[in-house]
Coordinates of C-alpha atoms and ligand atoms in Angstrom, one line a residue:
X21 CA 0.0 0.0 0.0
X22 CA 1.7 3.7 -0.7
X23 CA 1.1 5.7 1.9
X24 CA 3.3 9.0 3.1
X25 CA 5.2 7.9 5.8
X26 CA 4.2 8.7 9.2
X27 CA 6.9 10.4 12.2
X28 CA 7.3 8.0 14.9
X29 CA 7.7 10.7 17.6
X30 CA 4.1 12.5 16.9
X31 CA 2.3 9.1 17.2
X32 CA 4.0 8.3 20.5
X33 CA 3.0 12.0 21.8
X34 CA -0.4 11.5 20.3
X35 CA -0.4 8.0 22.2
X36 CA 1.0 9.1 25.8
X37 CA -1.4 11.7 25.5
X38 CA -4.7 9.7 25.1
X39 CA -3.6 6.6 27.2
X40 CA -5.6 6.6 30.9
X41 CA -3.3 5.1 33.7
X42 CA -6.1 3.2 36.4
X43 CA -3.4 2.5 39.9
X44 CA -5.1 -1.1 41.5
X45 CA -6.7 -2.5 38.6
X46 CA -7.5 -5.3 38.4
X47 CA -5.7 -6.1 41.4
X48 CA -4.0 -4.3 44.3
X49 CA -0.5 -3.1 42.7
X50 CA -1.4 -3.4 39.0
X51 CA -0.8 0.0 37.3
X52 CA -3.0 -0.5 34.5
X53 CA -2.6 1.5 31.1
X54 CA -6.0 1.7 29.1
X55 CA -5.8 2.1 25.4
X56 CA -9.6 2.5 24.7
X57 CA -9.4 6.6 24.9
X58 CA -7.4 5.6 21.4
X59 CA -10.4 4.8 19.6
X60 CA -11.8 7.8 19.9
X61 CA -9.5 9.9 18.2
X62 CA -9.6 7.4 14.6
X63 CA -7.0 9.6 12.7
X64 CA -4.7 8.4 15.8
X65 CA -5.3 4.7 15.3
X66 CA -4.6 5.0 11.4
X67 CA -1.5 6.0 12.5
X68 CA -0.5 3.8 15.1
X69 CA -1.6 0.8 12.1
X70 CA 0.3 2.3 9.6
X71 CA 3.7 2.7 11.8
X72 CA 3.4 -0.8 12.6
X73 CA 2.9 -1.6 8.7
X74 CA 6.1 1.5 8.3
X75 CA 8.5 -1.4 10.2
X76 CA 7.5 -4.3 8.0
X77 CA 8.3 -2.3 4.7
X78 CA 10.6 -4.0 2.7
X79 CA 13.7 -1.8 2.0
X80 CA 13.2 -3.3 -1.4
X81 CA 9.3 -3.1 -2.4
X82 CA 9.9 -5.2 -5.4
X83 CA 11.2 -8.4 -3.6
X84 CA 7.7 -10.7 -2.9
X85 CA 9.7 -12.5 -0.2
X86 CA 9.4 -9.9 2.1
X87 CA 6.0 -10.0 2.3
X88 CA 4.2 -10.6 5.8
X89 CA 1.2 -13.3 5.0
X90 CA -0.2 -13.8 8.3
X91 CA -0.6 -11.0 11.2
X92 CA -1.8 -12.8 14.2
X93 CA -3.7 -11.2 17.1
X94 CA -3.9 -11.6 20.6
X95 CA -7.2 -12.2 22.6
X96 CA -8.7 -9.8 22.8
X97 CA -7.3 -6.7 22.9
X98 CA -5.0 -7.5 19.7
X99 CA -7.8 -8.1 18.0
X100 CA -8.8 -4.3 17.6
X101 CA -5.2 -3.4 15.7
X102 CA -4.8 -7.2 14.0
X103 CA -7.5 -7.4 11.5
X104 CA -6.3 -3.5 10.4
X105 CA -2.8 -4.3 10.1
X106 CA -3.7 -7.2 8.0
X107 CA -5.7 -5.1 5.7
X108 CA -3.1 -3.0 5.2
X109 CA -0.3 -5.0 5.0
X110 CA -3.1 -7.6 2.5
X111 CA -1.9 -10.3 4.8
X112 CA -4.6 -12.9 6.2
X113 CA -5.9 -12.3 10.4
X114 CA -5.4 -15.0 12.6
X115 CA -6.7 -15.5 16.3
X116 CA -4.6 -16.9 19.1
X117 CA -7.4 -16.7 22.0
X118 CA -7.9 -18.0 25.5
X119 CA -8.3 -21.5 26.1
X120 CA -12.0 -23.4 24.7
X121 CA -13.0 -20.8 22.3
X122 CA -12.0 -21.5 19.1
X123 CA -13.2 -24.9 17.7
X124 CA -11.7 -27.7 15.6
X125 CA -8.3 -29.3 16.1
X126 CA -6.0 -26.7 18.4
X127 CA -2.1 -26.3 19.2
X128 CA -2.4 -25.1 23.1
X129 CA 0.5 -23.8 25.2
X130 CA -0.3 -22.3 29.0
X131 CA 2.0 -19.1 30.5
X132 CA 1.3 -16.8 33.0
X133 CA 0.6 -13.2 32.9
X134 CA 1.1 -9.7 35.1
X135 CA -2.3 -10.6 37.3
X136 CA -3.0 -14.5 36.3
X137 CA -2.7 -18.3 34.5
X138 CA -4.1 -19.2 31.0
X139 CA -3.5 -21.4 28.5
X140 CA -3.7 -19.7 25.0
X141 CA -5.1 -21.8 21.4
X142 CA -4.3 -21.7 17.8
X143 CA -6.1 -23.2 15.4
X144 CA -3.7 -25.7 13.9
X145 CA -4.5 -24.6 9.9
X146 CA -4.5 -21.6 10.2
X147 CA -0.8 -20.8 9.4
X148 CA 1.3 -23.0 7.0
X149 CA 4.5 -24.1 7.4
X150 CA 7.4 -20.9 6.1
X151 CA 4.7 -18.3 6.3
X152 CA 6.2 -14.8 7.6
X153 CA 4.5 -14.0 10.3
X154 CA 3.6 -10.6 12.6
X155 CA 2.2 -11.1 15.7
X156 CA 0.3 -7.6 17.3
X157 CA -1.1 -7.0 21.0
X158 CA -2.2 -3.8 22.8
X159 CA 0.6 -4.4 25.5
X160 CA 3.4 -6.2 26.6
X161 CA 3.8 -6.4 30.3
X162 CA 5.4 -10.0 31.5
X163 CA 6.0 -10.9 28.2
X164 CA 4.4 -14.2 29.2
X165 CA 1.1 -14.0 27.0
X166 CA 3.3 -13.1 23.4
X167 CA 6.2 -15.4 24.6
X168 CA 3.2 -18.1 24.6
X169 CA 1.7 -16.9 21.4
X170 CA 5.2 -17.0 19.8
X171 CA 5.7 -21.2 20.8
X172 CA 2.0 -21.6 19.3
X173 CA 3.0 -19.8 15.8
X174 CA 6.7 -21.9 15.7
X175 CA 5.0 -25.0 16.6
X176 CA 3.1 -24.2 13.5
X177 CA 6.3 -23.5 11.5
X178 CA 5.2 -20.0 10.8
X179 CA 8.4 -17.6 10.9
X180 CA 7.9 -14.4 13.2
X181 CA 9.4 -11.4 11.7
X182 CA 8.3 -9.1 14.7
X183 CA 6.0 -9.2 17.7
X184 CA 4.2 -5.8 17.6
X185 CA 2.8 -3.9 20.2
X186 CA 1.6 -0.3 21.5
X187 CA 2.7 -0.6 24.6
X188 CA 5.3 -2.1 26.5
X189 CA 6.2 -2.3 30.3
X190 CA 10.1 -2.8 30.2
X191 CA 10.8 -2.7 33.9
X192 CA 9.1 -6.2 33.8
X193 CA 11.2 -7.4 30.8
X194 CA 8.6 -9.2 28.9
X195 CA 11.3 -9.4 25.5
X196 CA 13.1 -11.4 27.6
X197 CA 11.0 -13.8 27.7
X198 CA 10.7 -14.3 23.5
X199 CA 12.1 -17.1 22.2
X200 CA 15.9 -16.4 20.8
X201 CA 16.1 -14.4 17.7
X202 CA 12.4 -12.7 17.7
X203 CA 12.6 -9.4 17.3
X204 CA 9.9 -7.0 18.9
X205 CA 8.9 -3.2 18.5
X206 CA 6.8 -1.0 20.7
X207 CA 5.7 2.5 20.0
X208 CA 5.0 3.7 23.4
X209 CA 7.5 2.6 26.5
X210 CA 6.8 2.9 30.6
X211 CA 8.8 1.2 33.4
X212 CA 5.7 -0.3 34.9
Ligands
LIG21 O1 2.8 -9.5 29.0 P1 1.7 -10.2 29.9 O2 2.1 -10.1 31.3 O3 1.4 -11.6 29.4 O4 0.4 -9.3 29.8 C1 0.0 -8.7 28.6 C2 -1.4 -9.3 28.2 O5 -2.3 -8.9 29.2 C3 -3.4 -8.2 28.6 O6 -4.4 -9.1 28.2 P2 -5.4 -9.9 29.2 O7 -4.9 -11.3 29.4 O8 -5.6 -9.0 30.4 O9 -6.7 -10.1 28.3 P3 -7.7 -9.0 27.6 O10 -6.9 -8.5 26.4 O11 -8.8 -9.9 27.2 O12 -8.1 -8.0 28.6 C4 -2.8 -7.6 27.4 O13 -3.8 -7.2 26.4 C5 -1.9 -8.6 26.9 O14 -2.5 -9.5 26.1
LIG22 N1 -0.6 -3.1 33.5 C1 -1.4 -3.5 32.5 N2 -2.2 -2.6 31.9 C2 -3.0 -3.0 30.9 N3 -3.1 -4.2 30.5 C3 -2.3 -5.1 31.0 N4 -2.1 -6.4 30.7 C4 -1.1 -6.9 31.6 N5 -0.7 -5.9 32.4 C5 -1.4 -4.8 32.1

């Protein structure tokens, strides 16, 4: 898709600036970082797409190889950026969601998160073996919920170019927790 590029630094300020911080939600000592006030501002959201689709340009637009085909997205709150980034990257959406909601046969793999246990799914067609893969989530915190996505898509054979997200907590050191050689991008960074 040719679109201007967009400057990194106004879509963080425009991010920071919309982002509500809640102190003891859900629990007692979570600082939690809502992204909904995002949606309300939709000229904001195009942008925050089309810098995640700006780092999976190909420095060479001609070369097909480079293509992403599958952007995955993380229940549930990678769902609202996944399907978009898909679009415009023309790359098919695929869930990873929490454990007994998607049907059919199923890759599983349970991790642990800032406030809980899970187990997340994949459906276990739904990428092919070499495919280029991007995963996208609203947030890394622990890293434990896209270090589990990350298992389900290799177990798959899918190859993850970059995990994606909007926001990530490094004080907790969730990239840590990727398997070796993943690389990951966030647009907006707080200690905790
Ligand atoms: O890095 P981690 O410690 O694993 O935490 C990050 C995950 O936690 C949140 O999802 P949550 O499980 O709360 O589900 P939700 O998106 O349905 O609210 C967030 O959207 C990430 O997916
Ligand atoms: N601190 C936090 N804020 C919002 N979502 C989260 N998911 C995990 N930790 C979170």
């Amino acid at each position: 898709m040719s679109e201007t590029s967009v400057n990194p630094q106004d879509i963080v300020t425009g991010v920071k600036n919309r982002i509500r911080v809640y102190p003891d939600f859900p629990k007692k000592g979570i600082l939690f970082y809502d992204i909904f006030p995002l949606f309300q501002t939709p000229s904001l959201l195009n942008d925050v797409v089309r810098l995640f689709v700006q780092r999976l340009q190909p420095s060479d637009t001609s070369n097909e190889q480079q293509a992403i085909d599958v952007v995955v997205g993380l229940d549930s709150r990678g769902f609202l950026f996944g399907p978009s980034l898909a679009n415009h990257l023309d790359a098919s959406f695929v869930p990873i969601r929490k454990k007994g909601k998607l049907p059919g046969e199923k890759y599983s793999v349970s991790y642990s998160l800032e406030y809980g246990v899970d187990a997340l799914e994949i459906q276990a067609d739904s990428i092919k073996s070499g495919q280029r893969v991007v995963i996208v989530d609203d947030l890394m915190a622990t890293g434990g919920t896209m270090s589990a996505a990350c298992k389900l898509v290799q177990q798959l054979g899918g190859i993850i170019k970059e995990c994606q997200c909007v926001i990530e907590l490094t004080g907790l050191k969730g990239v840590e927790k990727l398997p070796d050689g993943v690389p990951s991008y966030s647009i907006v960074q707080y200690e905790f």
